[in-house]
Coordinates of N, CA and C in Angstrom, one line a residue:
X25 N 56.1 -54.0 72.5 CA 57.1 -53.7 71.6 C 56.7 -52.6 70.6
X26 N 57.8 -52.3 69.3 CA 57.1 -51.5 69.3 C 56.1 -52.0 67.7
X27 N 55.8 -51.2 66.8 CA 54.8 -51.3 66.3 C 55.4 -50.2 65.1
X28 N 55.1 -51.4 63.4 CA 55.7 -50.9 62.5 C 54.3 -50.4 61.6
X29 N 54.1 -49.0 61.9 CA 52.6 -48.7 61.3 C 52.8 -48.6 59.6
X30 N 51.9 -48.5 58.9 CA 51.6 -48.6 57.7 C 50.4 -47.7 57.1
X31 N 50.7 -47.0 55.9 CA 49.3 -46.9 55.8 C 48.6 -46.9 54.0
X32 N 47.1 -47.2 53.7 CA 47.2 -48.1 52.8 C 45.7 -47.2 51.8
X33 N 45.7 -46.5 51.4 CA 44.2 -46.0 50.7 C 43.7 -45.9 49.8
X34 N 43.0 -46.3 49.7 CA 41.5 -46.5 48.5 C 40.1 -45.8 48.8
X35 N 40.3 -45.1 47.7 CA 38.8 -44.3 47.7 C 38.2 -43.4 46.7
X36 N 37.7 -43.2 46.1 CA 36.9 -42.3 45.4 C 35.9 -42.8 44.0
X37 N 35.7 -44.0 44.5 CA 34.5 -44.9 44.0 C 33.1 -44.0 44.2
X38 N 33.2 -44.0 45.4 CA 31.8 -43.2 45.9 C 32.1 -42.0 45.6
X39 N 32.7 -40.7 45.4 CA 32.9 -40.1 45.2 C 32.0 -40.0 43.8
X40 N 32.5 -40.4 42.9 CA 31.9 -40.5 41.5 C 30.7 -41.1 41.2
X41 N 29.9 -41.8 42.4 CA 28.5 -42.3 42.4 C 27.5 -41.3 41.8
X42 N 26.7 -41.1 41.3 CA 25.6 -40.4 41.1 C 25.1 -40.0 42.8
X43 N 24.4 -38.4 42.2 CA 24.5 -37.8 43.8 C 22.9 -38.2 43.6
X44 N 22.3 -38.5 42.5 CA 21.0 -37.8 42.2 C 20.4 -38.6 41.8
X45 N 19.7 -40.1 41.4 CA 19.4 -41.2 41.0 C 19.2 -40.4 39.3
X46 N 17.6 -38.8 40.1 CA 17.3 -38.2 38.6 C 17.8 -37.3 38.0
X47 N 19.3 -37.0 38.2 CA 20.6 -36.3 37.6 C 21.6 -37.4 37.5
X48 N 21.9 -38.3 36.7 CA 22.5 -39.4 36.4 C 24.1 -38.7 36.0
X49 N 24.1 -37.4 35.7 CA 25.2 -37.1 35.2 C 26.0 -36.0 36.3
X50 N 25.4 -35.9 37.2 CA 26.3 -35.6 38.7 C 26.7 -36.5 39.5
X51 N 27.9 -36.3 39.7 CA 28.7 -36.7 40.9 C 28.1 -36.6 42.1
X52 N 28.4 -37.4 43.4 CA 28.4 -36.4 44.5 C 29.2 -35.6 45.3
X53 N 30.8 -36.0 44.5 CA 31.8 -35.1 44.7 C 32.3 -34.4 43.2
X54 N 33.0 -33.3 43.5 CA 33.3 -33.0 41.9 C 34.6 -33.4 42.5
X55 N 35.3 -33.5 40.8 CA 36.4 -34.3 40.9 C 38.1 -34.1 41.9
X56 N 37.3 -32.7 40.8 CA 38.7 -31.0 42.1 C 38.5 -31.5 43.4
X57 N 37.9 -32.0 44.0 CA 37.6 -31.9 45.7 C 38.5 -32.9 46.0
X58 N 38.1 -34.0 45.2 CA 38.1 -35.5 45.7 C 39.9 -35.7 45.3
X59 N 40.7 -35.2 44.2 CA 41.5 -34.8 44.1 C 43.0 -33.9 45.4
X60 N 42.0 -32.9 45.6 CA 42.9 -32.1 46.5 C 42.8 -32.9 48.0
X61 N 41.4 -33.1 48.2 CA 41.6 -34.1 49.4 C 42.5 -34.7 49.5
X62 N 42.6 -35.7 48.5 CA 43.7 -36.9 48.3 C 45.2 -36.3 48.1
X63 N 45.3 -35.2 47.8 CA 46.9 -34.6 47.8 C 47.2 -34.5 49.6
X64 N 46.1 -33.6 49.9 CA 46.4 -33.1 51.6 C 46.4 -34.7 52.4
X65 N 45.6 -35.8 52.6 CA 45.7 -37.1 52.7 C 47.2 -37.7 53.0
X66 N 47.5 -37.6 51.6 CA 48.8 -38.3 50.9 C 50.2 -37.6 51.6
X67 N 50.0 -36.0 51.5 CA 51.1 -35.2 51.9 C 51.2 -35.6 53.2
X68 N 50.2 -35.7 54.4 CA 50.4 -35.8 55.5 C 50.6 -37.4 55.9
X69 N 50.4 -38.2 55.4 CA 50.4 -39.9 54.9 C 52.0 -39.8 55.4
X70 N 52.8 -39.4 54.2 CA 53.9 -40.0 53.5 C 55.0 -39.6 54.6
X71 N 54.7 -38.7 55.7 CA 55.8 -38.3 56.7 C 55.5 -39.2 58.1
X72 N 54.1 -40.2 57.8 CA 54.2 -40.8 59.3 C 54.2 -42.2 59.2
X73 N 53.9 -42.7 57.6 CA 54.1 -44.3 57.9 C 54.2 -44.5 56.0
X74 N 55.2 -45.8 56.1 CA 55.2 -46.1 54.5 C 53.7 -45.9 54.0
X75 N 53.3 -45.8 52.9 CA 52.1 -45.4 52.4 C 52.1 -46.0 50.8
X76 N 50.7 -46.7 51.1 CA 50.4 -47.0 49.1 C 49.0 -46.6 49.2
X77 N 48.3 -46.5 47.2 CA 47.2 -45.7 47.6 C 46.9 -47.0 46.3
X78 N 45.6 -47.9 46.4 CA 45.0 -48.4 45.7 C 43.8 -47.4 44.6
X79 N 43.7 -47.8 43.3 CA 42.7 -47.1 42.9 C 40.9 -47.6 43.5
X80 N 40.6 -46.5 42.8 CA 39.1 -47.2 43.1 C 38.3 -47.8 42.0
X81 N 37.4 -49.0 42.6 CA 37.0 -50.1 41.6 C 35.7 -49.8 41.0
X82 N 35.5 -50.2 40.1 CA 34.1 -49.4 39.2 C 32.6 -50.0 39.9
X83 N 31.5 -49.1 39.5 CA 30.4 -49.5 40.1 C 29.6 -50.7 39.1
X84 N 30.0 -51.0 37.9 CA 29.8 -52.1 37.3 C 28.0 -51.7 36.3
X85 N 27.1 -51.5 37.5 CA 25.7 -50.7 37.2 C 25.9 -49.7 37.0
X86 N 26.7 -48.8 36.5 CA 26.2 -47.6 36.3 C 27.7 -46.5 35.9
X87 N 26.8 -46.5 34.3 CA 27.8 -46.5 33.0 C 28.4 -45.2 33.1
X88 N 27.8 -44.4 33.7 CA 28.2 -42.5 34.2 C 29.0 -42.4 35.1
X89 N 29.1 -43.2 35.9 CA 29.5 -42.9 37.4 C 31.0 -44.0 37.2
X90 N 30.9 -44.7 36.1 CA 31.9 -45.5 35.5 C 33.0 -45.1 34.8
X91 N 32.7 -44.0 33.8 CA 33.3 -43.1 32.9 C 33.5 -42.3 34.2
X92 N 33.3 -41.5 34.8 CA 34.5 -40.7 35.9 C 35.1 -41.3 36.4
X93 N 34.5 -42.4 37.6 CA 36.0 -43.2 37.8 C 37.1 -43.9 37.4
X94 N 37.1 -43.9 35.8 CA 38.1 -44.4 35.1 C 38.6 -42.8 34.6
X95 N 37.8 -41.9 34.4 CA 39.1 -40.8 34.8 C 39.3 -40.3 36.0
X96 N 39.0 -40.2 37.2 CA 39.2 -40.2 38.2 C 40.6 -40.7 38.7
X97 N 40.2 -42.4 38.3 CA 41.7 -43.1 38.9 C 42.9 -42.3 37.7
X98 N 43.0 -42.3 36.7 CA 43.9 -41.4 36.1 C 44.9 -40.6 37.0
X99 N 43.6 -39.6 37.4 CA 44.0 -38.1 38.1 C 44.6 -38.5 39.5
X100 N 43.9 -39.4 40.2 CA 44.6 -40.0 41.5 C 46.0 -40.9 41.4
X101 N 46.4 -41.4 40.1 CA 47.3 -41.7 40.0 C 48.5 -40.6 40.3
X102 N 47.8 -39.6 39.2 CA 49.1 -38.4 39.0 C 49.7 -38.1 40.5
X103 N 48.3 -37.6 41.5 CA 48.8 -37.3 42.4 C 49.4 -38.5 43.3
X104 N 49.2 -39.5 43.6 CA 50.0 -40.3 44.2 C 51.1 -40.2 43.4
X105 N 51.8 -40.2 42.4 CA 53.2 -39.7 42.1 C 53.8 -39.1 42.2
X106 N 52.9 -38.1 42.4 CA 54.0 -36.9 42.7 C 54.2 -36.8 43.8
X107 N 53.6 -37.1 45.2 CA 53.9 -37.8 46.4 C 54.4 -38.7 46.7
X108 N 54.8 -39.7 45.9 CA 55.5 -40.5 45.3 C 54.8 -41.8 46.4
X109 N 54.1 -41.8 46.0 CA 53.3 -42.8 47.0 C 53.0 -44.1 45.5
X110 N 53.5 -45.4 45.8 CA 52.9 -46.4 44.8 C 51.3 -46.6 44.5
X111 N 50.7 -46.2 43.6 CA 49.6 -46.7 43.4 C 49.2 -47.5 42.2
X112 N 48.0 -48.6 42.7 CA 47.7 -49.6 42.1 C 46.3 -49.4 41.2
X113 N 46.6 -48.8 39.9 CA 45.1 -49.1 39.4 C 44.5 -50.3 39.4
X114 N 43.2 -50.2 39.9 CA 42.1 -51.2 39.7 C 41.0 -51.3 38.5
X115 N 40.8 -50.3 38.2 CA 39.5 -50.3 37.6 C 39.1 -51.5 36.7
X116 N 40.0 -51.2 35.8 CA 40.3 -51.7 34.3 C 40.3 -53.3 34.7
X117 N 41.0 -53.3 36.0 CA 41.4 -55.2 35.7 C 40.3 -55.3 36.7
X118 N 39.1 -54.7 37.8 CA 38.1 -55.2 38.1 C 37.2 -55.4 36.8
X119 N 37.3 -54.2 36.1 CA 36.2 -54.8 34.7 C 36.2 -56.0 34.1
X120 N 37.7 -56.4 34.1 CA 38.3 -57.6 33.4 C 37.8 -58.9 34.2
X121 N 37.3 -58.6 35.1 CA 37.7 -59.8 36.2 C 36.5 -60.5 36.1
X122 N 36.3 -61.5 35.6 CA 35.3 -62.6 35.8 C 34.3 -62.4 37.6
X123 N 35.2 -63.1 38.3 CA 34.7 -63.0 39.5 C 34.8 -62.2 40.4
X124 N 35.0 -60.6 39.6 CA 34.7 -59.5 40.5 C 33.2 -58.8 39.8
X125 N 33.2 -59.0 38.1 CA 31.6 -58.3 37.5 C 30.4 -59.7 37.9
X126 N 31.1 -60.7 37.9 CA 29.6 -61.3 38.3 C 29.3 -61.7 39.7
X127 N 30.3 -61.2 40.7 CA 30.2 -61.6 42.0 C 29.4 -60.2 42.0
X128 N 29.6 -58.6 41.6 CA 28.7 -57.6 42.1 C 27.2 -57.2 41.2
X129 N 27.3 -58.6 39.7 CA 26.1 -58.6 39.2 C 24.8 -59.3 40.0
X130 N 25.5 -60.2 41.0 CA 24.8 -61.2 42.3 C 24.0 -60.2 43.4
X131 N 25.0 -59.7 43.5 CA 24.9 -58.5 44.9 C 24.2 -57.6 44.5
X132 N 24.8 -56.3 44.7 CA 23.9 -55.0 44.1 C 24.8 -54.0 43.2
X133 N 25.7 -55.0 42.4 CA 26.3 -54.4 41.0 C 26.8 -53.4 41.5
X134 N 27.3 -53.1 42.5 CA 28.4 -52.4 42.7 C 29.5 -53.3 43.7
X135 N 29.2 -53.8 44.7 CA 29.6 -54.9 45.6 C 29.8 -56.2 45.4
X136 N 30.9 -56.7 45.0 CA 31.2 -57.9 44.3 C 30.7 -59.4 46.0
X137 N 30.2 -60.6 45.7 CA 30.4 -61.3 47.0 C 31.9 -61.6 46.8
X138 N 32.1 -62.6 48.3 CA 33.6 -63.4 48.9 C 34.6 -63.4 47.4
X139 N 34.1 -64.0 46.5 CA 35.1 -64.6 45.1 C 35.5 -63.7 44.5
X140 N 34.5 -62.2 44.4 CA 35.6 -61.3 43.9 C 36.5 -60.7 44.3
X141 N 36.4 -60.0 45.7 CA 37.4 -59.7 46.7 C 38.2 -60.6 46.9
X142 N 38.1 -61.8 46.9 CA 39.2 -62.9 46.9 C 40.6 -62.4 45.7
X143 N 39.3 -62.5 44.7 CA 40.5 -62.4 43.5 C 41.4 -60.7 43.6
X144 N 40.4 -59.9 44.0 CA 41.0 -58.3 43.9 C 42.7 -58.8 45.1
X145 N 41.9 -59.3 46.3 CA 43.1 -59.8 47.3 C 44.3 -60.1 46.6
X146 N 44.1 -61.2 46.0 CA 45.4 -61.7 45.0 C 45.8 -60.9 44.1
X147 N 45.0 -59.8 43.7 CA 46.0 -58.8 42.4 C 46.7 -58.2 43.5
X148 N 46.2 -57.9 44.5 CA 47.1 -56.7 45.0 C 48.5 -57.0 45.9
X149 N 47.8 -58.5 46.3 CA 49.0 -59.3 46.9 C 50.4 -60.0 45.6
X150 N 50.1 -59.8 44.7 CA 50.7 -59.7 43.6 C 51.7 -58.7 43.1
X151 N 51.0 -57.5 43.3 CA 51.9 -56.2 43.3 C 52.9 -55.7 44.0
X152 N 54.0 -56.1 43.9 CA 55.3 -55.8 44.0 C 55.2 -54.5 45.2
X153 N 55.0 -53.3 44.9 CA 55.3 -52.8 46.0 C 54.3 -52.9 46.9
X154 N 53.1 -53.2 47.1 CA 52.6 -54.0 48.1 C 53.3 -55.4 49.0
X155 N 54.0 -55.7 48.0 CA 54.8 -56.8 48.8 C 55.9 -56.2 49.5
X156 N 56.6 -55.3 49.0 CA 57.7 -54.9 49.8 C 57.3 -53.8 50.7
X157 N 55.9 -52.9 50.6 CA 55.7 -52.3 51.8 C 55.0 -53.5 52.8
X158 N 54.5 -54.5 52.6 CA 54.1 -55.6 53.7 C 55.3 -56.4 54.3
X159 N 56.3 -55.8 53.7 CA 57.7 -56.7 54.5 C 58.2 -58.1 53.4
X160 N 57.0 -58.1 52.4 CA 57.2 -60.0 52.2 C 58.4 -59.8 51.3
X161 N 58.7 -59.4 50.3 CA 59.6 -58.6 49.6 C 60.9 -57.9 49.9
X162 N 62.3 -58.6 49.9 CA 63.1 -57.2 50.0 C 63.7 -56.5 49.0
X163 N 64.3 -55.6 49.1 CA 64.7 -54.9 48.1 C 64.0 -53.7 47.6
X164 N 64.5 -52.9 46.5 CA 63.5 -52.1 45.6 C 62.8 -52.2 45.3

């Protein structure tokens, strides 16, 4: 039969990682890149399947690479709008989240275990147009 594709992205966490353990204050993408990528992505996205773009969630360890991805997601917002693609910031409410900073303080402070992803699961299944691009939702 046939087959109702979707398409769903998150990314530029890594992007904003330290390139350099002993250059703490470089990227290993600069932001312009990671940016225009994400426009050409999105542009070609939005003509072959509904499309949502999640932000990306903070490294928790590492206070530099932190501060870009919270401007980062900003910038990736803008352009998911103007593509008009729904996007879901995360950062801010991973910081917030009990069981997403101490599930990745367990791990390796960037990678939350099962209970935080659990809970990220439920913000996003929460989100409104995630629910109506997954079908569960009708309407606007």
């Amino acid at each position: 039969g046939d087959v109702e594709h979707r398409l769903l992205f998150a990314f530029g966490a890594n992007d904003c990682a330290t390139a350099d353990p002993r250059a703490p204050g470089i990227a290993r993408l600069p932001p312009e890149a990671t940016l225009a990528n994400a426009d050409l992505i999105l542009a070609g996205a939005v003509g072959l399947a509904p499309t949502v773009m999640i932000g990306p969630a903070p490294i928790i360890d590492d206070e530099a690479a932190d501060a870009r991805i919270g401007r980062l997601e900003r910038e990736l917002a803008a352009v998911a709008e103007r593509r008009d693609v729904p996007f879901l910031p995360i950062f801010e409410w991973c910081r917030g989240c009990r069981a997403w900073t101490e599930g990745a303080a367990k791990n390796d402070g960037t990678h939350p275990d099962g209970s935080g992803y659990a809970a990220l699961a439920g913000y996003v299944l929460d989100w409104r147009p995630f629910r109506r691009w997954m079908g569960l939702d009708p309407g606007p």
